[in-house]
XYZ file of C-alpha atoms in Angstrom:
256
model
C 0.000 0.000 0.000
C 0.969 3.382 -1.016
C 1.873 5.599 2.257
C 0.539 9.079 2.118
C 2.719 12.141 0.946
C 2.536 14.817 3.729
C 0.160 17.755 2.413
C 0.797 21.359 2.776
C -1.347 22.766 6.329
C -4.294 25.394 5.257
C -4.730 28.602 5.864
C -6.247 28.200 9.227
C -7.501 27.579 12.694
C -4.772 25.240 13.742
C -1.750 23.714 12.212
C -1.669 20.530 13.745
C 0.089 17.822 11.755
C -1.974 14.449 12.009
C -0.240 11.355 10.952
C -2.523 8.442 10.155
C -2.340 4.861 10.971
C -4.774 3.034 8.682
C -5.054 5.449 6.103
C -5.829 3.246 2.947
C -8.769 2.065 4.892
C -12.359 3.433 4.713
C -12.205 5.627 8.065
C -8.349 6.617 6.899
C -9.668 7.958 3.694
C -12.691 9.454 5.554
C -9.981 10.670 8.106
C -8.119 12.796 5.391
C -10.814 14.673 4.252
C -11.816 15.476 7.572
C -8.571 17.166 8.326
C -8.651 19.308 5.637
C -12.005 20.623 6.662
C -10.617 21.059 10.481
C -7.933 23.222 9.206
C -5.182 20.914 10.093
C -2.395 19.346 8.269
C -1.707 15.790 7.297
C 1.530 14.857 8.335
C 0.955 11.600 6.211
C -0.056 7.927 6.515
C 1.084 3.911 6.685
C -0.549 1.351 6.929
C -0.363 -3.189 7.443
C 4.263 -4.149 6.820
C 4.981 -0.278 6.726
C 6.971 1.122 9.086
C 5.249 3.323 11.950
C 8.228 4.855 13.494
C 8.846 7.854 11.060
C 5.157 9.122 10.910
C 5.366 9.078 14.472
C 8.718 11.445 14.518
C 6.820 13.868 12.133
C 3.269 14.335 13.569
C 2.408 15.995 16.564
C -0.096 13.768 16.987
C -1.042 10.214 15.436
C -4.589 8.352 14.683
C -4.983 4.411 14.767
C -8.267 3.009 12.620
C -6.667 0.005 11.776
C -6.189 -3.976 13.272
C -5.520 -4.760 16.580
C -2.409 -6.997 15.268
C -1.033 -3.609 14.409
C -1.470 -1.613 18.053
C 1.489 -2.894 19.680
C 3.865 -1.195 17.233
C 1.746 2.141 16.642
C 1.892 2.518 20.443
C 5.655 1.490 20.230
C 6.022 3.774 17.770
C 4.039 6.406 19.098
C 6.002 6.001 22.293
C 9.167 6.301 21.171
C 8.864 9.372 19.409
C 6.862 11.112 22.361
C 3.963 11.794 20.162
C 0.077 11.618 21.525
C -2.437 8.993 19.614
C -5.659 8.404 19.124
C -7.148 4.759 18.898
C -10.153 4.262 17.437
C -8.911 0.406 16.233
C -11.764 -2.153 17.612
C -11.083 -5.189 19.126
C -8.947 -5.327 21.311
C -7.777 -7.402 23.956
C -7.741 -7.029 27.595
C -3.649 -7.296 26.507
C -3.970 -4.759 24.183
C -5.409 -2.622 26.780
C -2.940 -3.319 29.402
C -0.671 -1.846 26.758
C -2.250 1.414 26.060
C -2.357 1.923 30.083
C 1.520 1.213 30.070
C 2.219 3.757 27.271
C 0.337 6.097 28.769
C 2.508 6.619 31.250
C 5.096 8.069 28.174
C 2.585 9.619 26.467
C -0.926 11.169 25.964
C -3.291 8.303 24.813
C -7.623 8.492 23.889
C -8.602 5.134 23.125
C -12.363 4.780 22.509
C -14.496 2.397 20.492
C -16.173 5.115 19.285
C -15.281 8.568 17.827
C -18.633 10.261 17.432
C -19.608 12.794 19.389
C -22.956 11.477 19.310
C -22.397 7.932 20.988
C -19.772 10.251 23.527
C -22.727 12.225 24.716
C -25.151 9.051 24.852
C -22.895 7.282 27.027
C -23.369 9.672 29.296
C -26.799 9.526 29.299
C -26.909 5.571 29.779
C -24.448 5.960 32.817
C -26.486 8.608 34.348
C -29.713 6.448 33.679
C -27.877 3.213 34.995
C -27.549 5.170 37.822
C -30.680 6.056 38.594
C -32.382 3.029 38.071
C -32.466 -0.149 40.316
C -31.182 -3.390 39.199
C -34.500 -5.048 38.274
C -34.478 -2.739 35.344
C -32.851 -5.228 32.642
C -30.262 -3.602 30.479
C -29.950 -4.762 26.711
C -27.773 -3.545 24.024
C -28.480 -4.445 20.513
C -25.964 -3.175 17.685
C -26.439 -3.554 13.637
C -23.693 -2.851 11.247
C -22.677 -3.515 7.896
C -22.290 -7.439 6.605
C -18.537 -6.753 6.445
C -17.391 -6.164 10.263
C -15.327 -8.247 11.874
C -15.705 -7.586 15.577
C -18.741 -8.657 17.511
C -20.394 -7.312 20.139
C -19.045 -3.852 18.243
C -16.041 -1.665 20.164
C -19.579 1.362 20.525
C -21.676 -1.677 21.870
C -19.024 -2.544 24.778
C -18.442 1.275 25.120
C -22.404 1.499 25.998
C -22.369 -1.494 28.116
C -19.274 -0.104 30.386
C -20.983 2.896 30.753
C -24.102 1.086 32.213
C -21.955 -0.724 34.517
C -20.081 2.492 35.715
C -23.369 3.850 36.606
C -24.340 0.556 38.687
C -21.001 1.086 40.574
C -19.274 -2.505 38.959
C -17.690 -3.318 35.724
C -19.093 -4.621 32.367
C -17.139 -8.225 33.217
C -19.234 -8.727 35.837
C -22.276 -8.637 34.343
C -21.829 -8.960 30.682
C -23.556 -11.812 28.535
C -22.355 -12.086 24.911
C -25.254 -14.537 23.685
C -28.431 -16.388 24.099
C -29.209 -19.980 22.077
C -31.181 -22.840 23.477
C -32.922 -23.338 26.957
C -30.361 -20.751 28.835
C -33.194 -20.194 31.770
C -34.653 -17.291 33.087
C -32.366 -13.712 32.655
C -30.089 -12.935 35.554
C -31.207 -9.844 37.607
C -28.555 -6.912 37.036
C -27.035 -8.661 33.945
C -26.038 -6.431 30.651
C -26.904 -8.454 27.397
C -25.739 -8.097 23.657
C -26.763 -8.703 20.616
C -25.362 -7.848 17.636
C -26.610 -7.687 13.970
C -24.905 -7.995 10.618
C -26.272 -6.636 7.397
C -26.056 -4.408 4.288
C -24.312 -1.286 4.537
C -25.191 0.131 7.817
C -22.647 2.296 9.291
C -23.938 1.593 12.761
C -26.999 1.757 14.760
C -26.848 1.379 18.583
C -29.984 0.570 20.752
C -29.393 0.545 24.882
C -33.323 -0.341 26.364
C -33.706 -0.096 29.829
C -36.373 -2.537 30.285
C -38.977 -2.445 33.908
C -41.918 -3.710 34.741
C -45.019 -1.941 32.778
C -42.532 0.410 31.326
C -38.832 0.933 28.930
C -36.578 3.631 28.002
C -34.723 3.150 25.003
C -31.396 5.610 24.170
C -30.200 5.502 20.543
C -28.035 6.597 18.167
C -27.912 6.154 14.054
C -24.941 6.349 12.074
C -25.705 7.577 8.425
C -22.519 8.222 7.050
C -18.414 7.451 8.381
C -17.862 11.129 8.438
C -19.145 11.133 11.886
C -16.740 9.242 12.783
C -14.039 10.874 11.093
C -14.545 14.573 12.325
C -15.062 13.282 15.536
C -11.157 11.511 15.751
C -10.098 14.629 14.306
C -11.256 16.715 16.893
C -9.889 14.380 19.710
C -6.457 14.474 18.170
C -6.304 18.091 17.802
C -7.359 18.329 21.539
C -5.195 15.255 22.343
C -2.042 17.220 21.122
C -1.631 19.466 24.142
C -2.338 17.252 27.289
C 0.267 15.805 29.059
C 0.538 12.295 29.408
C -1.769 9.728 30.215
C -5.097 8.007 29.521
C -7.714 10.393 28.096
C -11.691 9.327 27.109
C -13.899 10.823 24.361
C -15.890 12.278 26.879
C -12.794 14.523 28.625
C -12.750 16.203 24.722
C -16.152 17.398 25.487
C -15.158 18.586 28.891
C -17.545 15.811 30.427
C-alpha cells in the first residue's frame, strides 16, 4: 500500500500535523478529508508491513483506525517518538489494553471504540440512567452494522455497556452476557446483554433499552454516514495534542 505524501497545512484555525495509521482504509480515507475541513495538516499515513516509526517522529499527533495486530507497534512507535495517539482500532484485547495503560505513562493516549460525538454524549446519558435506576431494570444492548465487520459485540456496543456498569457502581465483566441460544433459563437480575446484527451497509446503529416492569426507556443513536466518525477523531487528536501524558476518554474532549 501506497503511504501518504505529507500535504501542505491550510490557511487556518490550527496547524496541527496528524499522521494516520490506517489510512488506505475506509475511516483513513474518511480521516483525510476530515482534516482538511478542520484546518489541520496531514503529516501523512502507513498502513499493514509499513513502518510506523517515522510518521510518528513527524506528527504531533497520530490516529490508529486500523487492526488490533497492528497496536502494539503504533503505540511502540508512538512512544518512542513522544507523540500523543488516538485509537479508534476495535477489538482489542484485555492485553492490548494493558498496553495502552503502560504507554500512557510516556505519552498522551484516547482510546475509545467510538469517535462520534454522538455515541460520547449518549454514554453519558446511559451511565447517568444506569444510575438512577435499580437493578431489576434489565439492560440490553443491541448493535447492527454492515455485513462486512469483523468484531462482535461492536467496540460502541461494549463502550455502551461499560458505561451502564459504571453507573451501577461494577464493571461490564461482571455482568456482561455475549449470547443467548437454546434453553439458557430465566435472565439474571442486574445482567447487561448483547446482541449484535450484521447486514447491508449500515454504518452503525446502537440501541441501549432499559427494560422495567409496565414500562422501557430506550437511548439511541444512528450512524448515516463514516464522516461522523471521522470529524469526531479529528477533533480528539487536535485536543489530544496538548495534554500531558496519560489516559484520556472521548468524553474529557467534550469537557464531560
Amino acid at each position: 500500500m501506497q503511504t501518504l505524501a505529507p500535504q501542505p497545512a491550510s490557511s487556518a484555525i490550527t496547524t496541527t500535523s496528524i499522521g494516520i495509521y490506517g489510512s488506505a482504509g475506509r475511516m483513513g480515507r474518511a480521516i483525510v478529508e476530515a482534516i482538511e475541513a478542520a484546518g489541520a495538516s496531514l503529516a501523512g499515513g502507513v498502513d499493514a508491513r509499513e513502518d510506523p516509526n517515522p510518521l510518528a517522529r513527524n506528527a504531533d499527533v497520530l490516529v490508529d483506525f486500523s487492526t488490533p495486530s497492528a497496536v502494539e507497534a503504533h503505540l511502540a512507535a508512538a512512544r518512542a517518538a513522544g507523540t500523543a495517539i488516538v485509537i479508534g482500532t476495535t477489538g482489542l484485547s484485555p492485553q492490548h489494553q494493558s498496553m495502552i495503560d503502560d504507554a500512557a505513562k510516556d505519552i498522551a493516549i484516547l482510546q475509545t471504540g467510538n469517535t462520534s460525538l454522538g455515541v460520547t454524549l449518549l454514554g453519558i446519558l446511559v451511565r447517568e440512567a444506569a444510575a438512577r435506576l435499580g437493578s431489576d431494570w434489565d439492560v440490553e444492548i443491541v448493535e447492527m452494522h454492515h455485513k462486512h465487520k469483523v468484531d462482535a459485540p461492536s467496540g460502541t456496543a461494549l463502550l455502551l455497556g461499560d458505561a451502564a456498569a459504571k453507573g451501577r457502581g461494577t464493571t461490564l465483566a461482571e455482568l456482561r452476557v455475549d449470547s443467548r441460544a437454546g434453553l439458557v433459563g430465566a435472565r439474571t437480575e442486574g445482567t447487561i446483554g448483547f446482541a449484535s446484527l450484521r447486514g447491508g451497509s449500515v454504518i452503525g446503529d446502537h440501541s441501549v433499552i432499559f427494560a422495567g416492569e409496565g414500562e422501557r426507556i430506550e437511548l439511541n443513536h444512528r450512524g448515516d454516514d463514516r464522516s461522523i466518525f471521522a470529524r469526531g477523531a479529528v477533533r480528539a487528536a487536535i485536543w489530544l495534542a496538548g495534554q500531558p501524558a496519560g489516559r484520556y476518554r472521548m468524553g474529557d474532549v467534550l469537557g464531560l
